[in-house]
Structure formats: C-alpha cells, structure tokens
Coordinates of C-alpha atoms in Angstrom, one line a residue:
M4 CA 116.6 91.0 48.4
N5 CA 113.3 92.6 47.5
N6 CA 111.6 93.9 50.7
M7 CA 108.2 94.1 49.0
A8 CA 105.8 91.3 49.6
N9 CA 104.5 89.3 46.7
S10 CA 101.4 90.7 45.1
G11 CA 98.1 88.8 45.0
P12 CA 95.3 87.9 47.3
G13 CA 96.2 87.7 50.9
A14 CA 99.6 89.4 50.4
S15 CA 100.9 91.3 53.4
I16 CA 101.3 95.0 53.3
P17 CA 104.9 96.0 52.6
V18 CA 106.7 97.5 55.6
P19 CA 109.3 100.1 55.0
P20 CA 112.8 98.9 55.9
G21 CA 113.9 100.1 59.4
R22 CA 110.4 100.6 60.8
D23 CA 110.4 97.4 62.8
S24 CA 113.9 98.0 64.1
S25 CA 113.0 101.6 65.0
G26 CA 109.9 100.4 66.9
L27 CA 112.0 97.7 68.7
R28 CA 114.6 100.3 69.7
S29 CA 111.8 102.5 71.1
R30 CA 110.4 99.7 73.1
I31 CA 113.8 98.7 74.5
L32 CA 114.5 102.3 75.4
K33 CA 111.2 102.7 77.1
D34 CA 111.6 99.5 79.1
A35 CA 115.1 100.5 80.1
L36 CA 113.8 103.8 81.5
V37 CA 111.1 102.0 83.4
V38 CA 113.8 99.6 84.8
L39 CA 116.0 102.5 85.9
G40 CA 113.0 104.3 87.4
V41 CA 111.9 101.3 89.5
C42 CA 115.4 100.5 90.4
A43 CA 116.2 104.1 91.6
T44 CA 112.9 104.2 93.6
Y45 CA 113.7 100.8 95.2
I46 CA 117.2 102.0 96.2
L47 CA 115.9 105.3 97.7
V48 CA 113.1 103.7 99.7
A49 CA 115.3 100.8 100.9
K50 CA 118.1 103.1 102.1
L51 CA 115.6 105.2 104.1
S52 CA 114.1 102.0 105.6
L53 CA 117.5 100.6 106.6
R54 CA 117.9 103.5 108.9
L55 CA 115.5 101.7 111.2
A56 CA 117.6 98.5 111.2
T57 CA 119.0 97.6 114.7
V58 CA 119.5 93.8 114.9
H59 CA 121.4 93.7 111.6
P60 CA 122.3 96.4 109.0
S61 CA 120.4 94.4 106.2
A62 CA 117.2 93.6 108.2
S63 CA 114.7 96.3 108.9
P64 CA 111.4 95.8 110.6
V65 CA 109.9 98.4 108.3
W66 CA 110.4 97.4 104.6
P67 CA 108.2 99.2 102.0
P68 CA 110.4 98.0 99.1
T69 CA 108.7 94.6 99.2
G70 CA 105.4 96.3 98.5
L71 CA 107.0 98.4 95.8
A72 CA 108.6 95.3 94.1
I73 CA 105.4 93.2 94.1
A74 CA 103.3 96.2 92.8
A75 CA 105.8 96.9 90.1
L76 CA 105.8 93.3 88.7
L77 CA 102.0 93.0 89.0
A78 CA 101.4 96.4 87.2
L79 CA 104.2 96.4 84.7
G80 CA 104.9 92.7 84.1
L81 CA 107.2 90.0 85.3
R82 CA 109.8 90.9 82.7
F83 CA 110.8 93.9 84.8
W84 CA 112.3 91.7 87.5
P85 CA 115.9 92.9 86.7
A86 CA 114.9 96.3 88.2
I87 CA 114.3 94.6 91.5
F88 CA 117.5 92.5 91.4
L89 CA 119.6 95.5 90.5
G90 CA 118.1 97.7 93.1
A91 CA 118.4 95.1 95.9
F92 CA 122.0 94.3 94.8
V93 CA 123.1 97.9 95.0
V94 CA 121.4 98.5 98.4
N95 CA 123.0 95.4 100.0
L96 CA 126.4 96.0 98.4
T97 CA 126.5 99.5 99.9
T98 CA 125.2 98.3 103.3
A99 CA 126.8 95.1 104.5
G100 CA 128.3 92.1 102.7
S101 CA 130.4 91.2 99.7
V102 CA 129.5 90.9 96.0
L103 CA 128.4 87.3 96.5
T104 CA 126.3 87.9 99.6
S105 CA 124.7 90.9 98.0
A106 CA 123.9 88.8 94.9
G107 CA 122.4 86.2 97.2
V108 CA 120.2 88.8 99.1
A109 CA 119.2 90.4 95.8
T110 CA 118.2 86.9 94.4
G111 CA 116.1 86.3 97.5
N112 CA 114.3 89.7 97.2
T113 CA 113.7 89.1 93.5
L114 CA 112.4 85.6 94.0
E115 CA 110.1 87.1 96.7
A116 CA 108.6 89.6 94.3
V117 CA 108.4 87.1 91.4
L118 CA 106.9 84.3 93.4
A119 CA 104.3 86.6 95.0
S120 CA 103.3 88.1 91.6
V121 CA 103.0 84.7 89.9
L122 CA 100.9 83.3 92.7
V123 CA 98.7 86.4 92.9
L124 CA 98.2 86.4 89.1
R125 CA 97.4 82.7 89.1
F126 CA 95.2 82.4 92.2
A127 CA 94.1 85.9 93.4
S128 CA 93.0 87.9 90.2
G129 CA 96.3 89.7 89.8
K130 CA 95.9 93.5 89.9
H131 CA 92.3 93.1 90.8
A132 CA 93.1 91.1 94.0
F133 CA 91.6 93.8 96.3
E134 CA 88.1 93.6 94.8
R135 CA 87.0 90.5 96.6
S136 CA 87.5 89.2 100.1
W137 CA 88.8 85.8 99.2
D138 CA 91.3 87.3 96.8
I139 CA 92.5 89.6 99.5
L140 CA 93.1 86.6 101.8
R141 CA 94.9 84.8 99.1
F142 CA 97.1 87.8 98.4
A143 CA 97.9 88.0 102.1
L144 CA 98.9 84.3 102.1
F145 CA 101.0 84.4 98.9
A146 CA 102.5 87.9 99.1
G147 CA 102.5 88.5 102.9
V148 CA 103.5 85.1 104.2
L149 CA 105.0 82.6 101.7
S150 CA 107.0 84.8 99.4
T151 CA 108.4 86.9 102.3
A152 CA 109.6 83.8 104.0
V153 CA 111.6 82.9 100.9
A154 CA 113.3 86.3 100.9
A155 CA 114.1 86.2 104.6
T156 CA 115.5 82.6 104.3
F157 CA 117.5 83.1 101.1
G158 CA 118.9 86.5 102.1
L159 CA 119.8 85.7 105.7
T160 CA 121.4 82.4 104.7
S161 CA 123.6 84.1 102.2
L162 CA 124.8 86.6 104.8
A163 CA 125.4 83.9 107.4
L164 CA 127.3 81.7 105.0
G165 CA 129.4 84.8 104.0
G166 CA 130.2 85.5 107.7
F167 CA 128.2 88.8 107.7
A168 CA 125.5 87.5 110.1
P169 CA 125.9 85.4 113.3
W170 CA 124.2 82.0 113.2
K171 CA 123.2 82.4 116.9
Q172 CA 121.0 85.3 116.0
F173 CA 119.5 83.7 112.9
G174 CA 116.0 83.4 114.4
L175 CA 115.9 87.0 115.6
I176 CA 117.1 88.4 112.3
W177 CA 114.9 86.1 110.3
R178 CA 111.8 87.1 112.2
T179 CA 112.6 90.8 111.8
W180 CA 113.3 90.3 108.1
W181 CA 110.1 88.3 107.5
L182 CA 107.8 90.6 109.5
G183 CA 109.2 93.7 107.9
D184 CA 108.7 92.3 104.4
A185 CA 105.2 91.0 105.2
A186 CA 104.0 94.3 106.5
G187 CA 105.5 96.1 103.5
A188 CA 103.5 93.8 101.2
L189 CA 100.2 94.1 103.0
I190 CA 100.4 97.9 103.5
F191 CA 102.1 99.3 100.4
T192 CA 101.2 96.9 97.6
P193 CA 97.5 97.8 97.7
F194 CA 98.2 101.5 97.9
L195 CA 100.5 101.4 94.9
L196 CA 98.3 99.2 92.7
L197 CA 95.0 100.9 93.5
W198 CA 96.3 104.4 93.0
G199 CA 98.4 103.4 90.0
A200 CA 95.3 102.0 88.3
N201 CA 93.2 105.2 88.9
R202 CA 94.9 108.4 89.9
S203 CA 91.9 110.8 89.4
L204 CA 89.8 112.0 92.2
K205 CA 86.1 111.9 91.0
L206 CA 84.5 113.1 94.2
T207 CA 81.6 115.4 94.8
K208 CA 81.9 118.5 96.9
R209 CA 80.2 116.7 99.7
Q210 CA 82.6 113.8 99.4
L211 CA 85.6 116.1 99.4
V212 CA 84.4 117.7 102.6
E213 CA 83.7 114.4 104.2
G214 CA 87.1 113.1 103.0
G215 CA 88.8 116.1 104.6
V216 CA 87.0 115.5 107.9
V217 CA 88.2 111.8 107.8
L218 CA 91.7 112.8 107.0
V219 CA 92.0 115.4 109.7
S220 CA 90.3 113.1 112.3
L221 CA 92.5 110.1 111.5
T222 CA 95.7 112.3 111.6
A223 CA 94.6 113.8 114.9
A224 CA 93.8 110.5 116.4
A225 CA 96.9 108.7 115.2
G226 CA 99.1 111.6 116.1
T227 CA 97.7 111.7 119.6
I228 CA 97.8 107.9 120.2
F229 CA 101.4 107.6 119.0
G230 CA 102.7 110.6 120.8
V231 CA 103.4 112.8 117.8
F232 CA 101.3 115.7 119.0
F233 CA 101.3 115.0 122.8
P234 CA 104.5 113.1 123.6
S235 CA 103.7 112.1 127.2
S236 CA 99.9 111.8 127.3
V237 CA 99.2 108.2 126.1
N238 CA 102.6 106.5 126.3
G239 CA 102.1 102.8 126.9
D240 CA 98.3 103.0 127.0
P241 CA 96.3 100.7 124.7
W242 CA 94.4 103.4 122.8
T243 CA 95.2 102.0 119.3
F244 CA 91.5 100.9 118.8
L245 CA 90.6 104.6 118.5
C246 CA 92.1 104.5 115.0
T247 CA 89.7 101.7 113.8
P248 CA 86.5 103.8 113.4
F249 CA 88.3 106.1 110.9
L250 CA 89.5 103.2 108.8
V251 CA 86.1 101.7 108.9
W252 CA 84.6 105.1 108.0
T253 CA 86.9 105.4 105.0
A254 CA 86.3 101.9 103.8
F255 CA 82.5 102.2 104.1
R256 CA 82.1 105.7 102.6
F257 CA 84.8 105.8 99.9
G258 CA 86.4 102.5 98.8
Q259 CA 89.6 100.4 98.6
R260 CA 91.8 103.1 97.1
E261 CA 91.1 105.7 99.8
S262 CA 91.3 102.9 102.5
S263 CA 94.8 102.0 101.3
A264 CA 95.8 105.6 101.6
A265 CA 94.4 105.9 105.1
I266 CA 96.4 102.8 106.1
C267 CA 99.6 104.3 104.7
L268 CA 98.9 107.5 106.6
L269 CA 98.3 105.7 109.8
S270 CA 101.5 103.6 109.2
A271 CA 103.7 106.7 108.6
I272 CA 102.4 108.4 111.8
A273 CA 102.7 105.3 113.9
V274 CA 106.3 104.5 112.8
L275 CA 107.3 108.1 113.4
G276 CA 106.0 108.0 116.9
T277 CA 107.3 104.6 117.8
V278 CA 110.8 105.4 116.5
Q279 CA 110.8 108.3 118.9
G280 CA 109.9 106.0 121.8
R281 CA 106.3 107.1 122.1
G282 CA 103.0 105.3 121.7
P283 CA 101.4 102.0 122.9
F284 CA 103.9 99.6 121.2
V285 CA 107.1 100.9 122.8
R286 CA 109.3 98.2 124.4
E287 CA 112.8 98.1 125.7
S288 CA 114.2 97.2 122.3
P289 CA 113.4 99.5 119.3
N290 CA 113.3 96.4 117.1
D291 CA 110.7 94.7 119.2
S292 CA 108.7 97.9 119.3
L293 CA 108.6 98.2 115.5
L294 CA 107.8 94.5 115.1
L295 CA 104.8 94.8 117.3
L296 CA 103.7 97.9 115.5
Q297 CA 104.1 96.2 112.1
S298 CA 102.1 93.2 113.2
F299 CA 99.3 95.6 114.3
L300 CA 99.4 97.6 111.1
G301 CA 99.5 94.4 108.9
V302 CA 96.4 93.1 110.6
M303 CA 94.6 96.5 110.4
A304 CA 95.4 96.7 106.7
L305 CA 94.1 93.2 106.0
M306 CA 90.9 93.7 107.9
T307 CA 90.2 97.2 106.5
L308 CA 90.7 95.9 102.9
I309 CA 88.4 92.9 103.5
F310 CA 85.7 95.2 105.0
G311 CA 86.0 97.6 102.1
A312 CA 85.7 94.7 99.6
E313 CA 82.6 93.4 101.3
V314 CA 81.0 96.9 101.3
T315 CA 81.9 97.4 97.6
E316 CA 80.5 93.9 96.7
R317 CA 77.3 94.6 98.6
R318 CA 76.8 97.9 96.8
R319 CA 77.5 96.2 93.5
Q320 CA 74.8 93.7 94.2
E321 CA 72.4 96.3 95.4
E322 CA 73.0 98.3 92.2
H323 CA 72.5 95.1 90.1
A324 CA 69.3 94.4 92.0
R325 CA 68.0 98.0 91.4
V326 CA 68.7 97.7 87.7
M327 CA 67.1 94.3 87.4
A328 CA 64.0 95.6 89.2
V329 CA 63.3 98.2 86.5
S330 CA 64.8 96.5 83.4
D331 CA 63.8 93.6 81.2
P332 CA 66.5 90.9 81.6
L333 CA 66.3 89.8 77.9
T334 CA 66.3 93.1 76.0
G335 CA 67.7 95.5 78.6
L336 CA 64.8 97.9 78.1
A337 CA 62.7 99.3 80.9
N338 CA 60.2 96.8 82.3
Y339 CA 56.5 97.3 83.0
R340 CA 57.3 98.7 86.5
L341 CA 59.6 101.4 85.2
L342 CA 57.2 102.2 82.3
I343 CA 54.4 102.9 84.7
E344 CA 56.7 105.1 86.8
R345 CA 57.8 107.1 83.8
L346 CA 54.2 107.6 82.7
G347 CA 53.3 108.8 86.2
S348 CA 56.2 111.2 86.2
E349 CA 55.2 112.6 82.8
I350 CA 51.6 113.1 84.0
M351 CA 53.0 115.0 87.0
R352 CA 55.3 117.1 84.8
Y353 CA 52.3 118.0 82.6
G354 CA 50.7 119.5 85.7
R355 CA 53.7 121.9 85.9
D356 CA 54.3 122.9 82.3
A357 CA 51.1 121.7 80.5
R358 CA 53.2 120.0 77.7
P359 CA 51.6 116.9 76.3
F360 CA 53.4 113.6 75.7
S361 CA 52.7 110.5 73.7
V362 CA 53.1 106.8 74.1
I363 CA 53.5 104.3 71.3
L364 CA 52.6 100.6 71.8
L365 CA 54.3 98.2 69.4
D366 CA 53.5 94.6 68.7
L367 CA 56.1 92.4 67.0
D368 CA 54.3 90.7 64.2
G369 CA 54.5 86.9 63.8
L370 CA 56.6 86.1 66.9
K371 CA 54.8 82.8 67.4
K372 CA 55.5 81.8 63.8
I373 CA 59.2 82.8 64.3
N374 CA 59.3 80.6 67.4
D375 CA 57.7 77.7 65.6
V376 CA 59.8 77.8 62.5
H377 CA 63.2 79.0 63.7
G378 CA 63.1 78.1 67.4
H379 CA 62.8 80.1 70.6
V380 CA 66.4 81.2 70.5
V381 CA 65.9 83.0 67.3
G382 CA 62.6 84.4 68.7
S383 CA 64.5 85.8 71.7
L384 CA 67.0 87.3 69.3
A385 CA 64.2 88.9 67.3
L386 CA 63.0 90.6 70.5
C387 CA 66.5 91.9 71.1
R388 CA 66.7 93.2 67.5
M389 CA 63.4 95.0 68.1
A390 CA 64.8 96.5 71.3
E391 CA 67.9 97.7 69.4
V392 CA 65.8 99.4 66.7
L393 CA 63.9 101.2 69.5
H394 CA 67.1 102.4 71.0
L395 CA 68.3 103.7 67.6
S396 CA 65.0 105.5 66.9
C397 CA 64.5 107.4 70.2
R398 CA 66.1 110.3 72.1
A399 CA 67.9 110.1 75.4
I400 CA 64.9 111.5 77.2
D401 CA 62.6 108.9 75.7
T402 CA 61.8 105.6 77.5
P403 CA 61.7 102.4 75.4
A404 CA 60.2 99.5 77.4
R405 CA 59.1 96.0 77.0
Y406 CA 55.4 96.0 77.8
G407 CA 55.1 92.2 77.9
G408 CA 55.5 89.2 75.6
D409 CA 55.9 90.5 72.1
E410 CA 54.7 94.0 73.0
F411 CA 56.8 97.1 73.4
A412 CA 56.1 100.7 74.5
L413 CA 57.8 104.0 73.8
V414 CA 57.2 107.1 76.0
L415 CA 57.9 110.3 74.2
P416 CA 58.0 113.4 76.5
G417 CA 56.9 116.7 75.0
T418 CA 55.7 115.0 71.8
H419 CA 52.4 115.4 70.1
S420 CA 50.7 112.4 68.3
E421 CA 51.7 113.6 64.9
D422 CA 55.4 113.6 65.9
A423 CA 54.9 110.3 67.6
R424 CA 53.6 108.8 64.3
R425 CA 56.8 110.0 62.5
V426 CA 58.9 108.2 65.2
A427 CA 56.8 105.1 64.6
Q428 CA 57.4 105.4 60.8
R429 CA 61.1 105.7 61.4
I430 CA 61.0 102.5 63.5
S431 CA 59.0 100.7 60.7
Q432 CA 61.5 101.9 58.1
R433 CA 64.5 100.6 60.2
L434 CA 62.8 97.2 60.5
R435 CA 62.2 97.0 56.7
E436 CA 65.9 97.9 56.1
D437 CA 67.1 95.1 58.4
V438 CA 68.1 92.3 56.1
E439 CA 68.7 89.7 58.9
V440 CA 66.5 86.6 58.7
P441 CA 63.8 86.3 59.8
R442 CA 62.6 89.7 58.6
L443 CA 60.7 91.7 61.2
S444 CA 57.7 94.0 61.1
A445 CA 55.6 95.6 63.8
S446 CA 52.2 97.2 64.3
F447 CA 51.7 100.4 66.2
G448 CA 49.2 102.3 68.2
V449 CA 49.6 105.9 69.4
A450 CA 47.9 107.8 72.2
E451 CA 48.5 111.3 73.4
Y452 CA 48.1 112.7 77.0
P453 CA 45.8 114.2 78.0
R454 CA 43.7 114.0 74.8
D455 CA 43.3 110.2 74.7
G456 CA 43.4 109.5 78.5
Q457 CA 44.0 111.4 81.7
T458 CA 45.3 108.4 83.7
V459 CA 48.0 105.9 83.1
E460 CA 45.4 103.1 82.7
L461 CA 43.3 105.1 80.3
L462 CA 46.2 106.2 78.2
L463 CA 47.6 102.7 77.8
S464 CA 44.1 101.4 77.1
A465 CA 43.7 104.0 74.3
A466 CA 47.0 103.1 72.7
D467 CA 46.2 99.4 73.0
Q468 CA 42.8 99.9 71.4
A469 CA 44.5 101.8 68.5
L470 CA 46.9 99.0 68.0
Y471 CA 44.1 96.4 68.1
N472 CA 42.1 98.3 65.5
E473 CA 45.0 98.8 63.2
K474 CA 46.1 95.1 63.3
H475 CA 42.5 94.1 62.3
R476 CA 42.0 96.8 59.7
I477 CA 45.1 96.2 57.7
A478 CA 46.4 92.7 58.3
G479 CA 50.1 92.2 57.6
R480 CA 50.9 95.9 57.1
T481 CA 52.8 98.1 59.5
S482 CA 50.8 101.2 60.2
V483 CA 50.1 103.8 62.9
T484 CA 46.8 105.3 64.0
Q485 CA 45.5 107.3 66.9
P486 CA 42.3 106.5 68.8
S487 CA 39.2 108.3 67.8

C-alpha cells in the first residue's frame, strides 16, 4: 500500500512510516514513568504514615497520601488513576489483609481520588480551586468530606468482610480513617498543586527577609507550643492560637502558595510534638490526640486559604481599579487624567535636565460619518485601530493617550518638534497603509515644551490651536504643523 497521500488541493502532508508509532511509544513510556513515580511516592508516604496507626494497622489519623492522590489526578489527569490503585494495593497488601481486601481498600482509595478530582474539576475550578473563597469551600466539601467518606466506608467494609477488622470497632476505625484522609486532603493537596504550578521564588530582597522572619517565628512558636523545643513548658495548655498570627501574616503578605507551605510546616511540627506526648492536644489515647490535632489543622488550613483568597481577590480588584482610573476602557490607552500627570512629570523633569519634550494632538477624521454610515460598533473599532497605530509608532517611554472623543495625544519625552513631526508622519503613513474598511486618516498638531507653552494648559492649548489651524487650512489632508 502506498503511504503517500493523494496529491491535489487539500491533500494531507505525507507522514514517514513509523513516526506515529514512535511518538506513541514515547508517550506510553513517559506515562509509565509518571505512573511509577506517583506510585512509588504514594507507597513511601503511606508507609511512613501507617507508623502512626494505633486503632488498626490500615487506619492512620495522619494520611498525606490522600492529598498526594488528589493533587496528582488534578495536575496530571484522571487517566493516571492506576498509579493510585497500584500504590494503595501494595501498601495494604504489605500491611494487613489478603489480596481481595487489599484490592477493596485500593479501590476505595482510588474512588476517593477520582471522585474528588471529578467534583473539583466540575464545580470548583479544578487546579485553580484555591483562587476564590467559594471554590475553596467547595473543594473542602468534595475533597475533604464526601470523597474521604467513600474511601473510609469502602476500605473498612472490605477489611471487616474479610475478617481483618472487628465490626464492633467499625465506628472508631471509620472515624480515624475519615478524619485522617480529610486532613490530608485539606493540608497537602493545596501545597502540592500550588507549588507544582509555580516552583520559582520571585521575591524581592525585602520579601525574602520578611519571609525568613515569618518562617523563623512560626517555627519557634509551633515548636514551643507543641513541646518540640521546651518539652514541659506548655503541655496541656491551650496556646495554639499563638500560631494563627503567623498564618495570617503569611496569607496577607505573600499568598496562597506560601500559606500552604506554612500550614504544612505547622502540621509537621505539631504532629512531631503530639506523637511524643507533648502539646495542647495530648489525651490518654495517641489516636484521640492525633485526631484532635488533625481537626485543628484542617480548620486552620481551610481558614488560612480562605483568608488568603480574599486578600488576593481584593488586591486584584484594587489593581484593576487603579488601571481603570488611568486608562481608557475602550482603547486601553492612557486617559485624560494620566495624560495630565505625565505632562506634569515631564515639566518637572525639564527642571532637572533642561531637555525639552513634545506633545502631538491627533484628531481622527470623519468619525461622525463612520458612525452614521457603518454604525457605532465600527466607529468604536476605528478608535481601537487608531490606538493600535499609536502603540506601533511610539517608544516604550512615550505616552499615547485618548484625549477625548475622537481626539488622541502622544507625549514624547526628550523630543524636539522636528522629531515629533516625523513621528506624526509615521503615524499618517501607517494609517494610509491600513487597507481595512473604512479607511482612516488623522490630522495632527504639535507643540514643544517650553517653547510653545510653559504650563500643561498652555502646551495643550498650543497643540490644539495648531491642530485647528491645520484642519481648516488643508481640508481632508493629513498634515502636521507647529504653532507660530
């Protein structure tokens, strides 16, 4: 069979034999390596976590693998669920139970991760779930409450039916299983997703110093509260609220990614101290101690992330308001307010280095006729086309602005009027070369500081007068003059 496609219009480009199969093998190999990596990480973390299990060998009150599994499926895709199943199966087979019960537990853990990922993708913005408060609450509901209940019920029922878990302790083991998974989802999924999406630290020196202070302060406070540094000083005392200011500080000053790292740091120190029988959550049973701790950490993680999301959203709105306050909403150019500010700044700069600058006023010819003939939508598009030409014709230090209506302005720092006229000619040339209908043209007026005016008002008035004189002297022709 001939592998070449038929010649002629629309024929596909011939693909050398074997290239598709080679690419497929490469993708399969890459996916297999990802599956093995996730599986190995899951097994390692799970085995370490099961060292804290006391009520049953397969139920630990501290279970980061849930967060790892959900983060992996959200970041990599649902097709990688076999990595979770294989990892959970190996962990349970080498811990307690038979092949059938291990398969049942692995099925529950896989369903937990898949269900959480599907619900979060559908209703909580997927990987971007931690950008808005309502999405965080939905994530907590889907990943921290509903899906974890599925894993606890499915897994524990499998063990009980196989005779590896007593029915009379079903409630105690189920509660431990569920709370451990819930805390793992709330604490570790945000950390893995946020740092996986952006690993670089783009901080100023001041932020690095401030971050170091927060890190040391949180470590010192948590280590003291949970008895890691001073074993007998605060045992049983309710001093956990002292950690809250540092989490708030991190969320307010840095963001969600750093907040998730602070939560994980607090969790590690708190678990270390509580396991050693120190800190405010210590009870007679180690399992009860860790369950109380996990409940506290889950709530702190949720509240910190919500606070961080609100702070980020408010900053986003403030930045948008600042941009809208100095930019034209239609064209994106500087508005009249920013134009006046830039002119004032250039006048002040002239007082330092005595370098003149120029301003060009431009009037889009025939905008009213364009609106009447083609409609106001086309008229608005014409204004945007004019703004694009201004952007293409000026430097980064120049300020193109919409002066009002069909008038535009261009501030040219360090530019004499002769050079400003050449810029105006370049703009006129670009407009003539634009073949889009309706065709555009513009009239220009140039004024130079301080020759044509020594205040903002006088300078703009001079440029406006030059524009007015030119429009009346040569009707219908784009030209540039300077005031006499």
